[in-house]
mmCIF file of C-alpha atoms and ligand atoms in Angstrom:
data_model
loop_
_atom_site.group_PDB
_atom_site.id
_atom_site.type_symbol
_atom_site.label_atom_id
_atom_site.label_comp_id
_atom_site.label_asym_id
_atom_site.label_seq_id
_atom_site.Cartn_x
_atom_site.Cartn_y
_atom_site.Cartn_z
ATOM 1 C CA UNK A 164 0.000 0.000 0.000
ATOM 2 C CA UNK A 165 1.507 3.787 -0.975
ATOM 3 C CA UNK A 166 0.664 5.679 2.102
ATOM 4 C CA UNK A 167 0.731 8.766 0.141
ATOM 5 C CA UNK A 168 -0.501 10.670 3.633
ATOM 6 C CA UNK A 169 2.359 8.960 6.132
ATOM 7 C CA UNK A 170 5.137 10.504 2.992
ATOM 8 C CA UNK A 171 3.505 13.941 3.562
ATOM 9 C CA UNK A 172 3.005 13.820 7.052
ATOM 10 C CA UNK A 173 6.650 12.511 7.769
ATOM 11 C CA UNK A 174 7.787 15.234 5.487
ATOM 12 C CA UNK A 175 6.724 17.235 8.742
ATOM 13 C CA UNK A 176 8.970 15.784 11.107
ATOM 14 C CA UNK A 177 12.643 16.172 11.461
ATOM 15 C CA UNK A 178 14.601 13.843 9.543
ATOM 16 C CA UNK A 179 15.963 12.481 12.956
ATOM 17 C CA UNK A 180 12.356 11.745 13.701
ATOM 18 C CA UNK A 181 11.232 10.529 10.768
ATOM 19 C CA UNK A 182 13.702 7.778 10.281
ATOM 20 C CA UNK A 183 12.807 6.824 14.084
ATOM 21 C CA UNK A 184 9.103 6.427 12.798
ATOM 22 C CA UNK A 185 9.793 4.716 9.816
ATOM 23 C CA UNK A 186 12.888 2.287 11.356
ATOM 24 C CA UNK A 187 10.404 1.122 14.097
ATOM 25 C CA UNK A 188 7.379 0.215 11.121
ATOM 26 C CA UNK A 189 7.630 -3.470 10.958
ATOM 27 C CA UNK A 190 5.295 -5.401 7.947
ATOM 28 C CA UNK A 191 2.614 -4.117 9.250
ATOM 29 C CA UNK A 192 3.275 -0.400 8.142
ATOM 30 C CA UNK A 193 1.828 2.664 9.861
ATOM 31 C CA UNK A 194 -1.451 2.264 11.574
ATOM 32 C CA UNK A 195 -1.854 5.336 13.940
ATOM 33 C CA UNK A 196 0.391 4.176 16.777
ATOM 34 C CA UNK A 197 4.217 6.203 17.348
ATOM 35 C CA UNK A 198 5.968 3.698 19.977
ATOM 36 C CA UNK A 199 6.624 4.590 23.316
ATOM 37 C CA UNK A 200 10.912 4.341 22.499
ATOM 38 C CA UNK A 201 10.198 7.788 20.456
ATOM 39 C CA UNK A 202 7.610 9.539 22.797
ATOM 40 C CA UNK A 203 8.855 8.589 26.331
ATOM 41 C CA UNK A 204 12.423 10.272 26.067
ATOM 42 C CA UNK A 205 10.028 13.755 25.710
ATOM 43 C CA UNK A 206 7.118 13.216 27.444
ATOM 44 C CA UNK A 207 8.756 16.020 29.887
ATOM 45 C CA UNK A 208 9.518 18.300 27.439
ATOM 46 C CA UNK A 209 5.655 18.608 25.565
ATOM 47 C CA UNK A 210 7.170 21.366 23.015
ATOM 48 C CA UNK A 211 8.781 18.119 21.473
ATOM 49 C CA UNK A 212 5.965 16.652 20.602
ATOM 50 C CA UNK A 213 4.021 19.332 19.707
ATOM 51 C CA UNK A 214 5.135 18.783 15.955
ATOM 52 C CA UNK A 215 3.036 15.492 15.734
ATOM 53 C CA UNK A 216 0.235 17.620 15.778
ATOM 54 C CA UNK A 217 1.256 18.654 12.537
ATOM 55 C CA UNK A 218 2.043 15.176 11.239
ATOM 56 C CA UNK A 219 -1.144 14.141 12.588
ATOM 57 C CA UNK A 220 -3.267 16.889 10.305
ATOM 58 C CA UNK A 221 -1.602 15.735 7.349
ATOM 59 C CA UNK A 222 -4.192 12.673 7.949
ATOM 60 C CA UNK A 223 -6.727 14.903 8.328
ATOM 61 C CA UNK A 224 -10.039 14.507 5.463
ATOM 62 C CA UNK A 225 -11.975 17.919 5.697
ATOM 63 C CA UNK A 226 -13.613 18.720 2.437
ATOM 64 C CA UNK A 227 -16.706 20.578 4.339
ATOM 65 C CA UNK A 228 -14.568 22.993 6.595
ATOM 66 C CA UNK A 229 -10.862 22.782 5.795
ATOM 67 C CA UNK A 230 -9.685 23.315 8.989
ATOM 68 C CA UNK A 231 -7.778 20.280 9.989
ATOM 69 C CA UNK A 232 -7.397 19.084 13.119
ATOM 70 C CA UNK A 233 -4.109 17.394 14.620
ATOM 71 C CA UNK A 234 -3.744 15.390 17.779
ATOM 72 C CA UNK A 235 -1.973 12.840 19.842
ATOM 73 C CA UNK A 236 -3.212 10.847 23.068
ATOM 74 C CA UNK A 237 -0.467 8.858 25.336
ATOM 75 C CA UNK A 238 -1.900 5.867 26.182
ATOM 76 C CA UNK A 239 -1.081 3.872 29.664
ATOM 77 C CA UNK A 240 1.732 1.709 27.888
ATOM 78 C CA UNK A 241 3.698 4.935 26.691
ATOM 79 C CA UNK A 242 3.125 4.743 22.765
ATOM 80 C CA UNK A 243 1.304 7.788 21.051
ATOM 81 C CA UNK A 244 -1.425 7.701 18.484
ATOM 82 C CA UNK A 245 -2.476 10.422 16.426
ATOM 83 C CA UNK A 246 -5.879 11.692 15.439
ATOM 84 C CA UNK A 247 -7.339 13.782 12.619
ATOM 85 C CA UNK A 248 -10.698 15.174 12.302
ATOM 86 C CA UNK A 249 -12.747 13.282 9.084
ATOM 87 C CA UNK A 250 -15.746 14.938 6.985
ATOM 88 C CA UNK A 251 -18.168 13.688 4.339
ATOM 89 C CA UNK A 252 -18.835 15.586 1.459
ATOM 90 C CA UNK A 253 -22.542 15.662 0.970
ATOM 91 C CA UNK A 254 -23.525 13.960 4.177
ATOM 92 C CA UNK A 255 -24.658 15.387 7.575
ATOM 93 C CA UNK A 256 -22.321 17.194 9.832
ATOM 94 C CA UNK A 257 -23.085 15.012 12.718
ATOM 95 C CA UNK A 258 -21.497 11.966 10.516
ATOM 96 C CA UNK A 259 -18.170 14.003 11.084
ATOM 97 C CA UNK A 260 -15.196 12.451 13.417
ATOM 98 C CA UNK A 261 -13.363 14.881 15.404
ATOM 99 C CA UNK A 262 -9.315 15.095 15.748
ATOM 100 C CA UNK A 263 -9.584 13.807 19.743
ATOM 101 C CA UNK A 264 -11.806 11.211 18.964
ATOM 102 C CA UNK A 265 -9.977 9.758 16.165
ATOM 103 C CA UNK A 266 -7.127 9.360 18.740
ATOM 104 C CA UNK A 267 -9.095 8.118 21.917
ATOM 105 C CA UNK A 268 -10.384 5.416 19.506
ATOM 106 C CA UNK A 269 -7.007 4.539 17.795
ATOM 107 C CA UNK A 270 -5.743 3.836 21.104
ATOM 108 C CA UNK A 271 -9.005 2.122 22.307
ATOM 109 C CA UNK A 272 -8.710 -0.128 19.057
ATOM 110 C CA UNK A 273 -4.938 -0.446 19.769
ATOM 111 C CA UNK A 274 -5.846 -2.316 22.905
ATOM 112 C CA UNK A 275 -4.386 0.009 25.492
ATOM 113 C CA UNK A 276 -5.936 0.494 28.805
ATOM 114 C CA UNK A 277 -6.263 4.284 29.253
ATOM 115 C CA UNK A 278 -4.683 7.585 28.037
ATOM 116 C CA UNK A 279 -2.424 9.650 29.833
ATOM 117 C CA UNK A 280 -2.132 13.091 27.826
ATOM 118 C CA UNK A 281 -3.960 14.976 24.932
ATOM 119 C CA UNK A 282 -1.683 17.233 22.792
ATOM 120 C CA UNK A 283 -4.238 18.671 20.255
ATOM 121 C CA UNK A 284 -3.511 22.124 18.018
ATOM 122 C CA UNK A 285 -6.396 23.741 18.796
ATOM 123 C CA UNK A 286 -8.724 23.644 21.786
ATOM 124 C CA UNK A 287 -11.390 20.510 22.289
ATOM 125 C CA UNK A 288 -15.099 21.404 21.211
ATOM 126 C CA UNK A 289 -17.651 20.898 23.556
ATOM 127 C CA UNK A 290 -18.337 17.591 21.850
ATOM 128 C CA UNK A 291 -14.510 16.410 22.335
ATOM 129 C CA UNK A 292 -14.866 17.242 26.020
ATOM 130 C CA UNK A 293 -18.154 15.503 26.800
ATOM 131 C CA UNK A 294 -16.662 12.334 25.001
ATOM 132 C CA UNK A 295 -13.146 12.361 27.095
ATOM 133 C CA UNK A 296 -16.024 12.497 30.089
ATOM 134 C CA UNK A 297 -16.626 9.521 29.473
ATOM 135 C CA UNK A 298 -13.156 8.072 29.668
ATOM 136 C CA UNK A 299 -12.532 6.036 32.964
ATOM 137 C CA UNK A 300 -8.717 8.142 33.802
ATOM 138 C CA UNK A 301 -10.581 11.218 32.484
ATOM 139 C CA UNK A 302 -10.081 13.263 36.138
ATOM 140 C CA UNK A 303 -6.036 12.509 35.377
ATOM 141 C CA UNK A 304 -5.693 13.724 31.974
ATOM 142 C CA UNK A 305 -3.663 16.255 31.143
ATOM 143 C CA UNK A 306 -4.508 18.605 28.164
ATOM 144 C CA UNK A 307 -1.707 20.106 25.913
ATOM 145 C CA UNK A 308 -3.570 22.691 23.530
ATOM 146 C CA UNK A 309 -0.771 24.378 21.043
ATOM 147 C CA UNK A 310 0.283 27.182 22.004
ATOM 148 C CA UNK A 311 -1.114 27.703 25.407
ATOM 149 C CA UNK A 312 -0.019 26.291 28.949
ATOM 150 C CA UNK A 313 -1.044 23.091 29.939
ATOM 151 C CA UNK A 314 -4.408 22.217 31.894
ATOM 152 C CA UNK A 315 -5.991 19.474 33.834
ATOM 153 C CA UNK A 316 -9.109 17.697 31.501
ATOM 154 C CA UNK A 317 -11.217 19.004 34.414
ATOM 155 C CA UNK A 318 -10.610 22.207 34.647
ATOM 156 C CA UNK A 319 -11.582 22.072 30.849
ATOM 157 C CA UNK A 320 -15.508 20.564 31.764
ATOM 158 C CA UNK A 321 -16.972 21.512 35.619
ATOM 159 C CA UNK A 322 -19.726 20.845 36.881
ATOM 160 C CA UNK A 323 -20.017 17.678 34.128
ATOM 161 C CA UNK A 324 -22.815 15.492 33.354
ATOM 162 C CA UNK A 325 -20.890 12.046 33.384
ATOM 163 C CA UNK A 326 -21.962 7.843 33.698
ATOM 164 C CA UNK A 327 -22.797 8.340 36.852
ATOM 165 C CA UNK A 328 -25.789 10.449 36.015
ATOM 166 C CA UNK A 329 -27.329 7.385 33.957
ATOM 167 C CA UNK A 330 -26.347 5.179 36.411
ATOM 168 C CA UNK A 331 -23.833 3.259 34.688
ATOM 169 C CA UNK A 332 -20.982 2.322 36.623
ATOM 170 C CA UNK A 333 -18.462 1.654 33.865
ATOM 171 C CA UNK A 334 -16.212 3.860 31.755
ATOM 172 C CA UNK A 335 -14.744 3.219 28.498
ATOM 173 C CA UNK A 336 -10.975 1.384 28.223
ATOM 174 C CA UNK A 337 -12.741 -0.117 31.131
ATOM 175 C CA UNK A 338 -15.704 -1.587 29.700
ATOM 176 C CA UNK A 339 -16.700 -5.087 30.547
ATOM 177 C CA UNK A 340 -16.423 -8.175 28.153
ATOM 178 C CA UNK A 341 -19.510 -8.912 26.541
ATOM 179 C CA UNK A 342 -20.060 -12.461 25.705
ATOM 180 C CA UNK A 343 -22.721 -12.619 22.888
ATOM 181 C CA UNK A 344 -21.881 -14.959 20.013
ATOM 182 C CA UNK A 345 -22.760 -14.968 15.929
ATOM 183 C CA UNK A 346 -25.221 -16.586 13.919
ATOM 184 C CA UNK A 347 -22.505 -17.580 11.670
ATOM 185 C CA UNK A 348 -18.944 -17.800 11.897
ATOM 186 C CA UNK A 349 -15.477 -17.511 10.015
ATOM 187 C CA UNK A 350 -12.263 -16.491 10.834
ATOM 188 C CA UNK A 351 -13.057 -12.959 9.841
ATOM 189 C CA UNK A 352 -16.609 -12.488 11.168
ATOM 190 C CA UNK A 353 -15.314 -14.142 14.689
ATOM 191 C CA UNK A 354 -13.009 -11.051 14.463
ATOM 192 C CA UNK A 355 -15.330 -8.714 14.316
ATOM 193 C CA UNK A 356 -17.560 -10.326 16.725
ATOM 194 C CA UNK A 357 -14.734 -10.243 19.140
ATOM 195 C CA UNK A 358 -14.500 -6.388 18.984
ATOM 196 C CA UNK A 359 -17.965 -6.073 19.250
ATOM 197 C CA UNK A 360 -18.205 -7.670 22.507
ATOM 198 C CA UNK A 361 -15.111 -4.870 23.313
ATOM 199 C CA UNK A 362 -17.503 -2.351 22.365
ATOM 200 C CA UNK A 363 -18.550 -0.128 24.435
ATOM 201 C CA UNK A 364 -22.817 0.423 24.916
ATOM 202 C CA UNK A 365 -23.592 0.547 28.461
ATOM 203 C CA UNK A 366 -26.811 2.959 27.715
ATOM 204 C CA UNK A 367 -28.891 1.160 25.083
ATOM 205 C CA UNK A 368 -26.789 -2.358 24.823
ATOM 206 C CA UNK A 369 -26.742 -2.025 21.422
ATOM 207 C CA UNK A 370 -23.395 -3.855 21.103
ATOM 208 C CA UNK A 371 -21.408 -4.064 17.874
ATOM 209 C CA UNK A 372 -18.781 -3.806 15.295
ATOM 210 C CA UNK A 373 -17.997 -3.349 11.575
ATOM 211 C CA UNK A 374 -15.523 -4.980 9.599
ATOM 212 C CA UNK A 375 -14.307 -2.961 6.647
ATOM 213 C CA UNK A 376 -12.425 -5.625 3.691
ATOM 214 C CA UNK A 377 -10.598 -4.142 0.950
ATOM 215 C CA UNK A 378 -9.980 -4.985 -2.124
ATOM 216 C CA UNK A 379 -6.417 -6.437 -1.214
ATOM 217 C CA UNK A 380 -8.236 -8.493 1.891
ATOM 218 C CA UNK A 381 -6.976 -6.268 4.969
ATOM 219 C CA UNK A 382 -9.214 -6.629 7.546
ATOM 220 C CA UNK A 383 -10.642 -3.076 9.517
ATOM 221 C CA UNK A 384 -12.555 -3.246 12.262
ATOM 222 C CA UNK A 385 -13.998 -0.529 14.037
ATOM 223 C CA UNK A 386 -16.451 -0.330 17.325
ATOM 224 C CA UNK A 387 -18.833 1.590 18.957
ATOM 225 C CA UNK A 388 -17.925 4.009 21.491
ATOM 226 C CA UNK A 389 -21.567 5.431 23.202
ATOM 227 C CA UNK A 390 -21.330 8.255 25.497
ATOM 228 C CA UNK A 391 -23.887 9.190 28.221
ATOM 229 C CA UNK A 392 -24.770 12.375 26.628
ATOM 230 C CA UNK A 393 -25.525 10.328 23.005
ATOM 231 C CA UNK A 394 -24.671 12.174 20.283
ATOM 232 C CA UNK A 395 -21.103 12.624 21.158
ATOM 233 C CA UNK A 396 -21.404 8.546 20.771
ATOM 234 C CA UNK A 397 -18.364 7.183 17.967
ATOM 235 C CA UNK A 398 -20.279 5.039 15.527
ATOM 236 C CA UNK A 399 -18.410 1.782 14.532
ATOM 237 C CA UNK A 400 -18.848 2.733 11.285
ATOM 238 C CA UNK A 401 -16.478 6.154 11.949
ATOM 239 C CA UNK A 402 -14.646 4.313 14.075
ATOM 240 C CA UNK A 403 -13.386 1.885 10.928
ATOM 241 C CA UNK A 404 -12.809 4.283 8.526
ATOM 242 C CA UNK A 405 -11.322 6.919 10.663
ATOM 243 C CA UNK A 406 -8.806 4.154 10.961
ATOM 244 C CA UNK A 407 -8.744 2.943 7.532
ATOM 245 C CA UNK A 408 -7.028 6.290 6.486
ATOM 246 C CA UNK A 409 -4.128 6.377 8.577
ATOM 247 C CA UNK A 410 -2.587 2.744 7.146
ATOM 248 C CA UNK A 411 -3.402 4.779 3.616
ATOM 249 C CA UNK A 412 -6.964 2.920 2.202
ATOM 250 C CA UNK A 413 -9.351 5.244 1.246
ATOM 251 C CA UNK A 414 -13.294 4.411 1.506
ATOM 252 C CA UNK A 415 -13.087 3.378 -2.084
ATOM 253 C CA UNK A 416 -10.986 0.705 -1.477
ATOM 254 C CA UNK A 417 -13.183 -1.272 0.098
ATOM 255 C CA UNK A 418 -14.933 -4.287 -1.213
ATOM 256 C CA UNK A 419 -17.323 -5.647 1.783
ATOM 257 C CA UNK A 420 -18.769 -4.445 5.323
ATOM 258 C CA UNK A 421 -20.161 -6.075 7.983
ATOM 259 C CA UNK A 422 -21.907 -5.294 10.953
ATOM 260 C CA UNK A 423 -21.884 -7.205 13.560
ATOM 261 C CA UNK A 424 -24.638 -6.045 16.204
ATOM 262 C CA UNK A 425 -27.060 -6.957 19.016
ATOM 263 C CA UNK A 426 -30.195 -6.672 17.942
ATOM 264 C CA UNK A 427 -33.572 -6.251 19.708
ATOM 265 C CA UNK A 428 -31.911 -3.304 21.491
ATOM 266 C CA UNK A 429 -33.957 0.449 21.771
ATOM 267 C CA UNK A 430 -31.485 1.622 18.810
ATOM 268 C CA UNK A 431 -30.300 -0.038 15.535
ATOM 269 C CA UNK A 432 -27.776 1.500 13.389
ATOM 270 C CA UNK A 433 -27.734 -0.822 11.162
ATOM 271 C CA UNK A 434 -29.813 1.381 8.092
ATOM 272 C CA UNK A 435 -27.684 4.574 9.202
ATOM 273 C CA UNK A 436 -24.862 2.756 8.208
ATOM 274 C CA UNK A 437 -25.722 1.140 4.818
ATOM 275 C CA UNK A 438 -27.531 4.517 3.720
ATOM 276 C CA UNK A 439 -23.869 6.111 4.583
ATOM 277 C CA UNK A 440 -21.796 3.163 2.978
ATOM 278 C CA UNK A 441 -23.889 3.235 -0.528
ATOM 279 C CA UNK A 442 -23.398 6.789 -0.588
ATOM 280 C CA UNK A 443 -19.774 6.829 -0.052
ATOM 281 C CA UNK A 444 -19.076 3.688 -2.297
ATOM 282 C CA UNK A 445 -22.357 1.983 -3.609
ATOM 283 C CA UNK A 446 -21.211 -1.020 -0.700
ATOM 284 C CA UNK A 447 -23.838 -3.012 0.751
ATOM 285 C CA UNK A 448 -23.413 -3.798 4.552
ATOM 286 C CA UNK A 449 -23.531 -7.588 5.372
ATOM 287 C CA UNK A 450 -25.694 -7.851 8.947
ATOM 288 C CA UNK A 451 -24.688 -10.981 11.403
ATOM 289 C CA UNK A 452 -26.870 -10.897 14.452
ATOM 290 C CA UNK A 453 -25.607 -11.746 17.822
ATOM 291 C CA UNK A 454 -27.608 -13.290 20.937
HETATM 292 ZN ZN1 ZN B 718 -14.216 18.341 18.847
#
């Protein structure tokens, strides 16, 4: 795959840095995440990695506003992942992922266990900071806006409406397990099912995952991230492609989707997503139920 975005984003970085980056890619090439061996020599000094904002933005898709978006979450084992904001021409505004999101969920889908920091080049939306509310280390964050001195996550949203107000006791990175199964298996649909029991849907229990194949048979999966306030909520769907772009695929490489979702729930997403999916590349979305 020619990652036409990682050339112009590394183009950002000194060439120090950039060989770093590109010595530590093994076969699976770039997929969001900057190891820990380049970020925790500077994690004191945050005007070092301030220019990963920059490399970030270069990932950014933003054909509605054209203001991109840059930013990078440490996550609890020390490696960085970036995030860029992502817009769909002709679609809906609320379809839109924002720069901090795409970053919480590249680390969420990366498998770590919390994030540490948020270095992000310009300051979180309203939207951004109800969705870090519902991160379970969100009273510890620390929050590195460009250009401006750094602040404690709540100092950023008082007086919050959180979980707790819904009366769920979790948080996500610290969701529970689910354990539904599929009415069908395969190596590639168990793989989806298993990140849709990693999802995270403690208000409506409407569970699930979608698996994104391209053409050359890489496997994408994205999950749902639902926040107490709702429409802040990641869609799997966003989740996936928001992804996608950072290993260099583009929507219109893909050949097949498939949700993977608990149905019988108060919501179902599943007609959102195919009405979005045929509109972005004529793609019908495959449905596999769980129980
Ligand atoms: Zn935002």
């Amino acid at each position: 795959m020619n990652n036409t975005r990682l050339t112009q984003a590394l183009a950002t970085l000194t060439p120090d840095v950039a060989l770093a980056l590109t010595t530590s890619l093994g076969q699976q090439g770039f997929t969001g995440k900057i190891p820990a061996s380049i970020i925790t020599p500077v994690l004191n000094q945050p005007e070092k990695l301030m220019p990963w904002l920059t490399f970030a933005a270069q990932f950014a898709i933003t054909p509605v506003s054209n203001f991109n978006v840059g930013a990078l979450v440490i996550g609890n084992s020390g490696a960085a992942y970036i995030g860029a904001n992502m817009e769909f021409a002709g679609q809906a505004l609320s379809q839109s992922v924002h720069g901090e999101q795409a970053a919480i969920n590249n680390a969420w889908l990366h498998g770590e266990t919390g994030i540490s920091h948020l270095f992000v080049n310009a300051s979180p939306c309203g939207h951004c900071r109800q969705f870090i509310r519902e991160i379970a280390q969100h009273q510890q964050l620390q929050v590195y806006v460009l250009g401006k001195d750094k602040i404690a996550f709540n100092q950023l949203l008082p007086d919050s409406f959180g979980p707790d107000d819904l009366g769920n006791k979790f948080a996500l990175f610290e969701q529970p397990q689910q354990v539904f199964v599929a009415s069908e298996q395969s190596p590639v649909i168990d793989e989806i099912v298993e990140h849709a029991n990693a999802s995270y849907a403690p208000y409506t229990g409407y569970y699930h995952a979608i698996g994104l194949i391209t053409s050359d048979d890489q496997l994408f999966v994205g999950r749902y991230a639902e926040n107490v306030a709702y429409n802040p909520s990641l869609p799997a769907l966003q989740s996936a492609l928001s992804q996608l772009r950072f290993t260099g695929y583009d929507v219109t490489d893909i050949k097949r989707s498939i949700l993977v979702h608990k149905t019988g729930q108060n919501i179902d997403m599943a007609q959102h997503y195919s009405s979005l999916l045929r509109q972005l590349n004529a793609l019908n979305l495959d449905l596999v139920e769980l129980s």
